Coordinates of C-alpha atoms and ligand atoms in Angstrom, one line a residue:
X260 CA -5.7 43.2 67.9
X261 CA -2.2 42.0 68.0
X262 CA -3.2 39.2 70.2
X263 CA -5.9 38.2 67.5
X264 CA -2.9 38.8 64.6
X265 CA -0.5 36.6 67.0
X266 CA -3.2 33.2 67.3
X267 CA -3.9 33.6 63.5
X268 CA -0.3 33.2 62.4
X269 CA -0.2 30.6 65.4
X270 CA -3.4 28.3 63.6
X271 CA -2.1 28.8 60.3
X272 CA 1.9 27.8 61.2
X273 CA 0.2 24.4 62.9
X274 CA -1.7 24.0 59.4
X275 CA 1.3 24.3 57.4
X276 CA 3.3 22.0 59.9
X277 CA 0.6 19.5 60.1
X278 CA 0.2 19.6 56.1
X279 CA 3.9 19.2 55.5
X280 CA 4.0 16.3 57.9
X281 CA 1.2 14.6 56.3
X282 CA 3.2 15.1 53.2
X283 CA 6.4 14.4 54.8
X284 CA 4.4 10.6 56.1
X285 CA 3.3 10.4 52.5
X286 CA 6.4 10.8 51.3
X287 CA 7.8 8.1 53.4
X288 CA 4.6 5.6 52.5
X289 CA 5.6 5.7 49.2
X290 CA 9.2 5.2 49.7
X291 CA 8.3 1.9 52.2
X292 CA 5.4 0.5 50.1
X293 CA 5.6 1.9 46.6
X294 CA 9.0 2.9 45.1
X295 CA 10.6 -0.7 44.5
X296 CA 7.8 -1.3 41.9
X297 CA 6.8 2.4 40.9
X298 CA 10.5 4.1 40.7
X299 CA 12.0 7.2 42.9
X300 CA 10.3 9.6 40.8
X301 CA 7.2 8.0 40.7
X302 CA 8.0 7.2 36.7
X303 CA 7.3 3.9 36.9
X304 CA 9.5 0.6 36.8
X305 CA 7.5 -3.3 36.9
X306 CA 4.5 -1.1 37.7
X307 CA 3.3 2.1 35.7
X308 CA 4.1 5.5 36.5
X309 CA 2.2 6.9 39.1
X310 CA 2.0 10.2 37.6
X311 CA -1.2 12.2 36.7
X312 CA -0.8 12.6 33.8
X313 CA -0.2 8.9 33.4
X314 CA -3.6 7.7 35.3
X315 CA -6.1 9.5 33.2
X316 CA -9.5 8.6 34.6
X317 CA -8.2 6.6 37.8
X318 CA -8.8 8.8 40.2
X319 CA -9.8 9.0 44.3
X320 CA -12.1 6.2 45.1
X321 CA -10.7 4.3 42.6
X322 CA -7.1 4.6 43.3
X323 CA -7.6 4.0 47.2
X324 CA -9.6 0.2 45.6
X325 CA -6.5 -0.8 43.6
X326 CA -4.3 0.3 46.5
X327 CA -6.4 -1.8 49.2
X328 CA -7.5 -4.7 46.8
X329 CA -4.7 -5.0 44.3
X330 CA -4.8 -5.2 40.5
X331 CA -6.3 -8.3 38.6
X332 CA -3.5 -9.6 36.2
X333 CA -0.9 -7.7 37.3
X334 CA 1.5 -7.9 40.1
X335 CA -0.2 -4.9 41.7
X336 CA -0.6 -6.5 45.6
X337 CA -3.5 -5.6 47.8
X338 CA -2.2 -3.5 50.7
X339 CA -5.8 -3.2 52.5
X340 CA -4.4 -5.6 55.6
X341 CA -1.3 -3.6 55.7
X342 CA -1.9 0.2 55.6
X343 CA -5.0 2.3 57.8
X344 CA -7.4 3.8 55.6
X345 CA -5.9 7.4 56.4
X346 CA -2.7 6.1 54.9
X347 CA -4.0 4.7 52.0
X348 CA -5.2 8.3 51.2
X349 CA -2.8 10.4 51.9
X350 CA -0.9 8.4 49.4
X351 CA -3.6 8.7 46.7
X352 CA -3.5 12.5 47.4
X353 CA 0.7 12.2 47.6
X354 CA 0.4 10.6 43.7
X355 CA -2.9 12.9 42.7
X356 CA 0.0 15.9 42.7
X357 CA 2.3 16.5 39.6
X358 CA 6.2 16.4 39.8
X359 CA 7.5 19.8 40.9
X360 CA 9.9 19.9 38.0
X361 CA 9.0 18.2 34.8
X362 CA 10.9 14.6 34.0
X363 CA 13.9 14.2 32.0
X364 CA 13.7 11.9 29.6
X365 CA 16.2 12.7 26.8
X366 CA 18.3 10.2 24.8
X367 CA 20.3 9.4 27.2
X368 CA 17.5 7.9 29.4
X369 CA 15.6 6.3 26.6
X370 CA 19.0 4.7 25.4
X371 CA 19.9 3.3 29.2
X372 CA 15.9 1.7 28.8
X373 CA 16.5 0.0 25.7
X374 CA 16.9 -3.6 25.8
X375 CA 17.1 -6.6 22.8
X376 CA 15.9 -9.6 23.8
X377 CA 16.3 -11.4 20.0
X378 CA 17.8 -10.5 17.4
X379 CA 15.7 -11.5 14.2
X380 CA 17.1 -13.7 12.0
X381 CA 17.1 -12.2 8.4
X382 CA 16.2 -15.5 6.4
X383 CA 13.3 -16.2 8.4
X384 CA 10.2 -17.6 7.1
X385 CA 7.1 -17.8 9.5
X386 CA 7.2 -20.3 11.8
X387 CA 3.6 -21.6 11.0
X388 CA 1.6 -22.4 8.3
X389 CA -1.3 -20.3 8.6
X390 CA -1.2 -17.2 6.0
X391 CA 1.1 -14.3 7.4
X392 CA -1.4 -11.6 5.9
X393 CA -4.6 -12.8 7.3
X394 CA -3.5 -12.6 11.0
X395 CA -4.8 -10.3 13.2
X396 CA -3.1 -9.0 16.5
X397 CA -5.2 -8.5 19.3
X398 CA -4.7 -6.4 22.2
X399 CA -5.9 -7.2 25.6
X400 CA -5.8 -4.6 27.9
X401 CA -7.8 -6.7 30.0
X402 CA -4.9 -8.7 31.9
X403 CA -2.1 -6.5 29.0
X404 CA -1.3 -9.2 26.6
X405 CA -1.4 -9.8 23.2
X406 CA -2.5 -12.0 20.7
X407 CA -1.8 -13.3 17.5
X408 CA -5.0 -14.9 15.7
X409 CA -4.8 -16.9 12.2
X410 CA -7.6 -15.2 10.7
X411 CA -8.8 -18.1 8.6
X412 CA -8.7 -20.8 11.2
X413 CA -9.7 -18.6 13.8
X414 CA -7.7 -20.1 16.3
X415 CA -4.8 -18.1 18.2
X416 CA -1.2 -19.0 17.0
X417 CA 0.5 -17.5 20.1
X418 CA -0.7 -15.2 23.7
X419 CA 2.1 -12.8 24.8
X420 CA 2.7 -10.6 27.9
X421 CA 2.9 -6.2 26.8
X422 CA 3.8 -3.7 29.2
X423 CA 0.6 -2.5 30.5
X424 CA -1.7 0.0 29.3
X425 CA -1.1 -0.3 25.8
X426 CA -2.7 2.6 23.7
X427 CA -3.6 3.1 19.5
X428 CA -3.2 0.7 16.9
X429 CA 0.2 -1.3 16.4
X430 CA 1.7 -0.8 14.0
X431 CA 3.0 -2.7 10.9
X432 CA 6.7 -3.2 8.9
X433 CA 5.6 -2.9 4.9
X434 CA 6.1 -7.1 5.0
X435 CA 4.0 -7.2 7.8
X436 CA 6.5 -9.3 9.5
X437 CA 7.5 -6.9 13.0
X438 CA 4.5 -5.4 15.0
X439 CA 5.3 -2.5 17.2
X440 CA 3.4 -1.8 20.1
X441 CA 3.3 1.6 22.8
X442 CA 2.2 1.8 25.9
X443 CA 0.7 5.1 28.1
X444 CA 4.0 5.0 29.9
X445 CA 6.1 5.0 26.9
X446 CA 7.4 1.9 26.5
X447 CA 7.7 0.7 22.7
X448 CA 7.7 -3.0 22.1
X449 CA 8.8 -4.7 18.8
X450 CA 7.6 -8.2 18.3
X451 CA 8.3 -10.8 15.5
X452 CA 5.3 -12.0 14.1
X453 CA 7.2 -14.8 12.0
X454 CA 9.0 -16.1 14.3
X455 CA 6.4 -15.4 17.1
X456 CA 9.0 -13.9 19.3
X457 CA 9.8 -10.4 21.3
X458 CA 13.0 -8.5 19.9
X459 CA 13.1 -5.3 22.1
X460 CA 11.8 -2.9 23.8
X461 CA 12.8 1.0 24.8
X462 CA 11.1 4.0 27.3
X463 CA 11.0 6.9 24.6
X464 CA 8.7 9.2 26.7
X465 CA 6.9 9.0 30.6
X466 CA 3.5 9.5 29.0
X467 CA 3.0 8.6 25.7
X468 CA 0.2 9.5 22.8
X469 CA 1.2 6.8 19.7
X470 CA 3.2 5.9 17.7
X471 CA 3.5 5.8 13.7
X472 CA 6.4 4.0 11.5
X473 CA 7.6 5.8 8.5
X474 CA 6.9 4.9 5.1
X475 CA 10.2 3.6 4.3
X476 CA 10.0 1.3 7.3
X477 CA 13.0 2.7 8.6
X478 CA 12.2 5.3 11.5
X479 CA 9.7 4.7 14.6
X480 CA 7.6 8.5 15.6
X481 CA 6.4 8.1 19.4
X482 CA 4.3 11.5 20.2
X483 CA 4.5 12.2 23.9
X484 CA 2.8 14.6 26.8
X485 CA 5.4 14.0 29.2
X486 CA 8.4 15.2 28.2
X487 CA 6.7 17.4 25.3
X488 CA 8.4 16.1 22.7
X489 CA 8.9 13.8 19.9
X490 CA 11.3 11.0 19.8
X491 CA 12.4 9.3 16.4
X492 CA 13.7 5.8 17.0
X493 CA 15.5 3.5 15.0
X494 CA 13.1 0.7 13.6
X495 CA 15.4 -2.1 13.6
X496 CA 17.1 -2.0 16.8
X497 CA 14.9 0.5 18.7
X498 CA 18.0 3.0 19.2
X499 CA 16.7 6.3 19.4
X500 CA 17.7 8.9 16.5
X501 CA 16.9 11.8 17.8
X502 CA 14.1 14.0 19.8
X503 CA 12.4 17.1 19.0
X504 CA 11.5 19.5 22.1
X505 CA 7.6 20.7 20.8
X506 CA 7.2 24.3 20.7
X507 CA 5.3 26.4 17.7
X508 CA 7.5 29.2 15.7
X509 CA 7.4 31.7 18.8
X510 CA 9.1 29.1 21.3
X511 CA 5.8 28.0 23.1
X512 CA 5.8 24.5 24.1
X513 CA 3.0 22.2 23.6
X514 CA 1.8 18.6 24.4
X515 CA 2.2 16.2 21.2
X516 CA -1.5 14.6 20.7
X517 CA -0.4 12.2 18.0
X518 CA 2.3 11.2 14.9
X519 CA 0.7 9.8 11.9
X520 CA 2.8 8.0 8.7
X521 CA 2.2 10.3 5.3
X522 CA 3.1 7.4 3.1
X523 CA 2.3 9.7 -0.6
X524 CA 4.7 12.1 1.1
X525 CA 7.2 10.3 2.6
X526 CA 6.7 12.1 5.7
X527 CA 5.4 12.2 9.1
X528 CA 2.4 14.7 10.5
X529 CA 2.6 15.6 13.9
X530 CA -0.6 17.1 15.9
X531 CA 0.2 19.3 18.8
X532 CA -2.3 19.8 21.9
X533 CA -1.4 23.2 23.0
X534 CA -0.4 25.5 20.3
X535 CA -1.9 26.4 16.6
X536 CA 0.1 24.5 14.6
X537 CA 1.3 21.2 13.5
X538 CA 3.9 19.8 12.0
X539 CA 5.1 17.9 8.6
X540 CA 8.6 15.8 9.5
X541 CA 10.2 14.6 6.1
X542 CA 11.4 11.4 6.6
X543 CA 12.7 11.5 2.8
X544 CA 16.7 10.2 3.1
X545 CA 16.1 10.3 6.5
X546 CA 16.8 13.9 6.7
X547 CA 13.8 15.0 9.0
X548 CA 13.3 18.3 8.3
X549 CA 10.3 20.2 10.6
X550 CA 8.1 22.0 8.4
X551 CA 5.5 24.4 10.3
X552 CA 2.0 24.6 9.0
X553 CA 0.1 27.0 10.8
X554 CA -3.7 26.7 12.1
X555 CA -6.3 28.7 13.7
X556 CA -6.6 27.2 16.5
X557 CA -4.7 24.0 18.4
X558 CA -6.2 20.7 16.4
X559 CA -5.4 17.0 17.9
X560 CA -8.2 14.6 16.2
X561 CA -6.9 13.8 12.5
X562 CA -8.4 12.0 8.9
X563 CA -6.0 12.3 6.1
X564 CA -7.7 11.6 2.1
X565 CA -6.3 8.6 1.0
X566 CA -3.4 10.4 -1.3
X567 CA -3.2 12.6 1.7
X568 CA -3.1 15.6 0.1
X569 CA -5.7 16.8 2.9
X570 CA -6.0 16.4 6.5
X571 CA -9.3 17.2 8.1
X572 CA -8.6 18.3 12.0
X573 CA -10.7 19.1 15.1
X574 CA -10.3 20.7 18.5
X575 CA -11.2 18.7 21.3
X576 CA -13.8 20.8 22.7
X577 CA -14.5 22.9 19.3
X578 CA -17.4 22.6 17.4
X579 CA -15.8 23.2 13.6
X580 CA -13.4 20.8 11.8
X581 CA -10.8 22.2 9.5
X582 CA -9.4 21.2 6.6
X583 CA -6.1 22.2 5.5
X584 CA -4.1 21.8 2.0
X585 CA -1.2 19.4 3.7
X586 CA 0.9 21.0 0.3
X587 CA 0.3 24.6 0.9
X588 CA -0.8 24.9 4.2
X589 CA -4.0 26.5 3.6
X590 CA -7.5 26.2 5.3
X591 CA -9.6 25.0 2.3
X592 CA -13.0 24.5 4.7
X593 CA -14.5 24.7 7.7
X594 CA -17.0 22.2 8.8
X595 CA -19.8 22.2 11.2
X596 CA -19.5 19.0 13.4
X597 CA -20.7 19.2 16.9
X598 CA -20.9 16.3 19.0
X599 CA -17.3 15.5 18.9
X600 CA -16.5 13.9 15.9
X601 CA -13.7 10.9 16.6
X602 CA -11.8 11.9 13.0
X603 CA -8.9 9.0 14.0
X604 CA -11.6 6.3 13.4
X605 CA -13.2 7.9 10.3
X606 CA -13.4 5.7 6.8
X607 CA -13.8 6.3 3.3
X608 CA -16.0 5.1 0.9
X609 CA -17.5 5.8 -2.5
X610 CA -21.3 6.6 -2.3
X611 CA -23.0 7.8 -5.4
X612 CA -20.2 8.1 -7.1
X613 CA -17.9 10.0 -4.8
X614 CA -15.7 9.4 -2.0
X615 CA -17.1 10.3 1.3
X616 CA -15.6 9.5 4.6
X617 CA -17.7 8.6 8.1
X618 CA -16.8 9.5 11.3
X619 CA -18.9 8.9 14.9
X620 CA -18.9 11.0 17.5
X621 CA -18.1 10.8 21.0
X622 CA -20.2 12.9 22.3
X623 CA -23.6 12.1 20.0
X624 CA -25.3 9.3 18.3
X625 CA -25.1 9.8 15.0
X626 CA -22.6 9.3 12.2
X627 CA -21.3 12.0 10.2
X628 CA -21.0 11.2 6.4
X629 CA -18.9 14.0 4.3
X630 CA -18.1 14.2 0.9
X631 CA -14.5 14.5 0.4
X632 CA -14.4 16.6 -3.3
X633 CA -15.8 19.8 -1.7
X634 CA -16.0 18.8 2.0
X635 CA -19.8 19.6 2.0
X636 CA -22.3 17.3 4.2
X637 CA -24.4 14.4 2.6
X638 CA -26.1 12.8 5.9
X639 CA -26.0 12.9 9.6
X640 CA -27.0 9.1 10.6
X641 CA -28.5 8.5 14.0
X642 CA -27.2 5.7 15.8
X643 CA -28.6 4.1 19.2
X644 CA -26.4 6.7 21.0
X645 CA -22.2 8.2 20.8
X646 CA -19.3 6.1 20.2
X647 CA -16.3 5.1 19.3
X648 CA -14.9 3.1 16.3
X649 CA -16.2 2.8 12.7
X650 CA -14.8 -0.1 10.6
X651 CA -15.4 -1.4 6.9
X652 CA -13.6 -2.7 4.2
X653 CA -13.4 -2.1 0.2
X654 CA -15.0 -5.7 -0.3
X655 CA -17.7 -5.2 2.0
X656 CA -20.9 -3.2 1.5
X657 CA -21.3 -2.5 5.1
X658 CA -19.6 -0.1 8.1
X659 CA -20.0 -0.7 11.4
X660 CA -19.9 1.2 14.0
X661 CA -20.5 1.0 18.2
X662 CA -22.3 3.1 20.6
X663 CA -20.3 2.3 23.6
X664 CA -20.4 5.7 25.4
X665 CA -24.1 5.3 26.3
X666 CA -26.4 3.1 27.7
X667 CA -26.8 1.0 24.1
X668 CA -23.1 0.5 24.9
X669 CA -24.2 -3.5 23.8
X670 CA -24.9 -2.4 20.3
X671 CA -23.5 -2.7 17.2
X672 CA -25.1 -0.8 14.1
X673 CA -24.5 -1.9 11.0
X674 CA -24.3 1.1 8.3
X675 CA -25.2 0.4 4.4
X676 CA -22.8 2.4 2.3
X677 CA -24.9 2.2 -0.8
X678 CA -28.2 3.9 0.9
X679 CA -26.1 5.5 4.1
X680 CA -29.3 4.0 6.0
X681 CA -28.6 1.5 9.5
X682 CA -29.8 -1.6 8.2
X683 CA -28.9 -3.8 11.0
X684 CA -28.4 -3.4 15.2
X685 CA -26.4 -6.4 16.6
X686 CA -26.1 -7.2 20.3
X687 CA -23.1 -9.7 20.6
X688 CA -23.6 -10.0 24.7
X689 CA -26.6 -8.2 26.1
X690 CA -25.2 -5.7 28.6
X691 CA -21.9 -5.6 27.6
X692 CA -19.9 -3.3 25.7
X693 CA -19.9 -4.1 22.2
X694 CA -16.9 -2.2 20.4
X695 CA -14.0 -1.9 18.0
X696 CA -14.5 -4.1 15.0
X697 CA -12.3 -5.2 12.3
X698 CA -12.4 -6.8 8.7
X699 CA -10.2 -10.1 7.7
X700 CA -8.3 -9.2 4.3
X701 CA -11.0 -10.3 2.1
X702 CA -13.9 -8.6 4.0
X703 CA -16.0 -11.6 4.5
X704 CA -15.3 -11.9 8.5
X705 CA -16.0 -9.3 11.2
X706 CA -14.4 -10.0 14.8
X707 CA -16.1 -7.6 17.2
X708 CA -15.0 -7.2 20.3
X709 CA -17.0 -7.8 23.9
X710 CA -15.2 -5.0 25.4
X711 CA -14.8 -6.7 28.9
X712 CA -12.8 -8.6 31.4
X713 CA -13.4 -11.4 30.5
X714 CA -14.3 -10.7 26.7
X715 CA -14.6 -12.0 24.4
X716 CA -14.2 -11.7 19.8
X717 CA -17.0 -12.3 18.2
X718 CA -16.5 -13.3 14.8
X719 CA -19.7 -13.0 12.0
X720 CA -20.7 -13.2 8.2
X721 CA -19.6 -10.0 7.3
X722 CA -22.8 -10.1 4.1
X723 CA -25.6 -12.3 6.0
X724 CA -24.4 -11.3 9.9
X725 CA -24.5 -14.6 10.9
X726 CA -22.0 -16.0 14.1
X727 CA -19.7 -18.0 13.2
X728 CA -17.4 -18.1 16.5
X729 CA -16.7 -16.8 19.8
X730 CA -13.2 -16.8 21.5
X731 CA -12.4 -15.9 25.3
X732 CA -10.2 -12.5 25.3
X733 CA -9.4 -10.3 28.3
X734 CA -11.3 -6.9 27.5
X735 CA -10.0 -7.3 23.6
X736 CA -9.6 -3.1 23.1
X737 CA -8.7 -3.6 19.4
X738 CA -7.7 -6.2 16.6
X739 CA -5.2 -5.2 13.5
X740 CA -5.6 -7.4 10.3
X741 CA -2.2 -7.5 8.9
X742 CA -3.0 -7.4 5.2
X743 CA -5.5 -4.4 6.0
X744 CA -2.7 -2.5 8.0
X745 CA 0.1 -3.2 5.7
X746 CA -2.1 -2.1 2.6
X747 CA -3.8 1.4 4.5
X748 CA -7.6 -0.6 3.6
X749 CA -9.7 2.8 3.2
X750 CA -12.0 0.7 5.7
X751 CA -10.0 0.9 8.4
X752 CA -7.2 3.7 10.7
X753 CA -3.8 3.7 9.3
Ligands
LIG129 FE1 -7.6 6.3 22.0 C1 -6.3 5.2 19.0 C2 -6.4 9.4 21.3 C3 -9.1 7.5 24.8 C4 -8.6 3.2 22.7 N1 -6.6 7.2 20.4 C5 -6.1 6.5 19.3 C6 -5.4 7.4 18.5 C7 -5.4 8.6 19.1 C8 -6.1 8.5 20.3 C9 -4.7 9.9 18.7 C10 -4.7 7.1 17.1 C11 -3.4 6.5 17.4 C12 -2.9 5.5 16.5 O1 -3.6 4.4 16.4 O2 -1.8 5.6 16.0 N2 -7.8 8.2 22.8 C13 -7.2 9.3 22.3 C14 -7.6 10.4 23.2 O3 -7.3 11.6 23.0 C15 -8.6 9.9 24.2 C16 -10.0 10.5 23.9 C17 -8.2 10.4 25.6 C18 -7.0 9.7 26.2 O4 -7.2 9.2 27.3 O5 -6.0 9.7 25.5 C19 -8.5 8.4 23.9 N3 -8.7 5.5 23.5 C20 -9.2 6.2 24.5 C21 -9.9 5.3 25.4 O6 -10.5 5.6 26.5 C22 -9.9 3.9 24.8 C23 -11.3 3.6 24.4 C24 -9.4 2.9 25.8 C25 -7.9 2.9 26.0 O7 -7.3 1.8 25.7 O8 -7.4 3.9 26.5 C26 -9.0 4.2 23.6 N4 -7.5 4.5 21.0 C27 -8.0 3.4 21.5 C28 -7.8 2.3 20.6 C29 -7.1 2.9 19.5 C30 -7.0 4.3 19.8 C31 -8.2 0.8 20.7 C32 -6.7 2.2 18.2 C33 -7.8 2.3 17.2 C34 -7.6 1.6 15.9 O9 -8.4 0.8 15.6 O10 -6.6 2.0 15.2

């Protein structure tokens, strides 16, 4: 018996030594072949951070491809010639694991990352002649650059570089001169439309959610998973202000899904992942005081009513939405929406003489139509199958919406808002995701995007449907219209 006892503990001592060896080689694989790009603590540097939390679906097969073959458009080299195949995994597995102890990144490290590159002249005027409110900014994930479109000529006025990965909508100053962009690994970027220029950029988190600019222009919100917190940075010069750890009333901490601008109420809202709560952050004389509103259940996918006196929330895997009284902090309704509604790209609209908002869902084909004065359903579309974004615009009679999460991922729908019947199914490139659409300020032009690498925008008649142009974009993920942004059009996110 004790013999049998003795070879156990033997085979199981050669396991843990072989394991922590293979680590221990790992370890040392990265340090030769990945830190100068990817930082010591794997939290990034020229290249992302190699976290999981950071590389959301790349996973296995796929990180051992970019590791052998490189990265298109980046400086991600291919290491297939230079590493076995064994060693190519065991680094995949090596990155697959979380850090043992959570990063710091406080205000100290996001000051040491800012950096100014220009500082905006306060006089200018735009360095172009095409109108500063009917641009659009275009994000190409595709090779992670960006560009700045005049929206009348259709032709782009200038093509950038952006950290990579950038995720949600840029955001706007109230002139609509300075865009701001975030990327998954926390970087904020601040770029000069006028003078078609960078200013700055700053790390406020390792893996970031979005970002939202308060209403008096003064104060950037970036929500962040890793650290779980919130960071408030100085709009002008990037500095941060301050950071608030996220826990709920009883000191649990929680993931922060996403910051939003209030404008009615001067304030910011604040979804958080993990616990039943969320947050309203007065942004009134700057004094940011937390205000806890308290939920059933954790919510992270928000609409707001256009005076936002309302904001209609849903749990990522529940089947109900809530709506809560932002003023008192009451549930005033609970509303049956299964299938996943995507609330973030809901719109609003007046049908039949009452404002409604539309929302797709991720996880069916069909759009959800709701009215907004009692919260009660008025129609379930279908559509060819789930998706994404929904997009229209108060001079237009039309929404549209994609069903890129199935196989009709080429297809555009086209909803009427005065019979809430598809009147219209558009295929831009057969085979090829179709998504993400946006209005120019008057609502006559629709640019869709050809969700690809390349892509392309498509650009139609936003009454007859017609084509009117096609330009070349790497994998376009979205396009902001200045004058929509900078004027919250109840067509598009805010
Ligand atoms: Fe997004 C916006 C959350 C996956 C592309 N996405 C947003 C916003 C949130 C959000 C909270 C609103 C932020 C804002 O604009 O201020 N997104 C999430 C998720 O939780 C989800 C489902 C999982 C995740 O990985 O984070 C998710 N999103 C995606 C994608 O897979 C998309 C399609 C590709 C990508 O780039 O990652 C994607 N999200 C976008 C885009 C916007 C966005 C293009 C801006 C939409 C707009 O028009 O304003």
């Amino acid at each position: 018996m004790k013999r049998l006892s003795d070879a156990i503990a033997m085979a199981l001592l050669s396991l843990t030594l072989s394991a922590s060896a293979a680590s221990a080689d790992a370890s040392q694989l990265y340090e030769t072949h990945c830190v100068a790009c990817h930082g010591e603590q794997r939290l990034g540097g020229i290249g992302p951070a190699l976290l999981p939390e950071n590389m959301g679906r790349l996973r296995g097969a796929a990180v051992q491809k970019v590791i052998a073959d490189g990265r298109d458009a980046t400086q991600m080299p291919a290491f297939g010639q230079v590493l076995s195949k064994a060693e190519i995994e065991s680094i995949v597995a090596y990155i697959a694991k979380p850090l043992a102890q959570p990063p710091v990144w406080g205000m100290a490290e996001i000051a040491a990352s800012r950096r100014i590159e220009t500082i905006p002249a306060r006089e200018q005027k735009p360095v172009f002649s095409a109108d500063p409110l009917n641009l659009f900014v275009v994000v190409e994930v595709g090779d992670h650059h960006a560009t700045i479109l005049d929206g009348d000529a259709l032709e782009p006025l200038a093509r950038f570089p952006t950290r990579f990965a950038l995720h949600g909508g840029p955001k706007f100053s109230a002139d609509g001169r300075f865009v701001y962009f975030m990327s998954r690994d926390g970087w904020v970027e601040k770029y000069d439309i006028w003078s078609l220029q960078k200013v700055g950029e700053v790390r406020a988190g390792i893996n970031s959610r979005n970002i939202a600019l308060s209403p008096d222009g003064e104060t950037i919100a970036v929500a962040n998973y890793l650290p779980k917190s919130l960071v408030l940075l100085s709009a002008s010069d990037l500095a941060p202000i301050r950071t608030f750890d996220a826990q709920d009333a009883n000191g649990a901490s929680s993931r922060v899904s996403a910051v939003y601008q209030a404008r009615p109420r001067n304030s910011f809202v604040v979804a958080l992942k993990d616990v039943a709560e969320m947050w309203e952050i007065s942004t009134q004389k700057g004094d940011f005081k937390l205000r806890r509103i308290k939920t059933d259940e954790p919510l992270d996918d928000f609409f707001f009513d256009p005076g936002y006196a309302h904001v209609l929330g849903s749990a990522r895997e529940g089947a109900v939405s809530k709506v809560y009284a932002l003023d008192t902090g009451r549930e005033v309704a609970a509303l049956s929406l299964p299938g996943l509604p995507h609330l973030g790209s809901g719109i609003s609209f007046v049908y039949d003489g009452r404002r409604v908002m539309a929302t797709p869902h991720i996880r069916s084909g069909l759009v959800s139509i709701i009215a907004m004065d009692d919260w009660s359903p008025v129609k379930t579309v279908p559509t060819p199958g789930p998706g994404f974004f929904m997009r229209s615009h108060e001079n237009s009679r039309f929404a549209w919406t994609d069903s890129m999460m199935s196989k009709a991922k080429d297809t555009m729908s086209i909803l009427d808002k005065t019979s809430l019947e598809i009147v219209r199914s558009i295929t831009p490139s057969a085979g090829k995701t179709a998504a993400h659409v946006e209005f120019d300020r008057y609502g006559k032009r629709v640019l869709v995007s050809v969700w690809e690498d390349p892509g392309e925008l498509v650009v139609y008649d936003a009454e007859t449907f017609v084509e009117i142009k096609r330009l070349a974009m790497r994998k376009p993920s979205g396009k902001y219209n200045v004058f929509n942004k900078i004027n919250l059009s109840e067509g598009t996110s805010h």
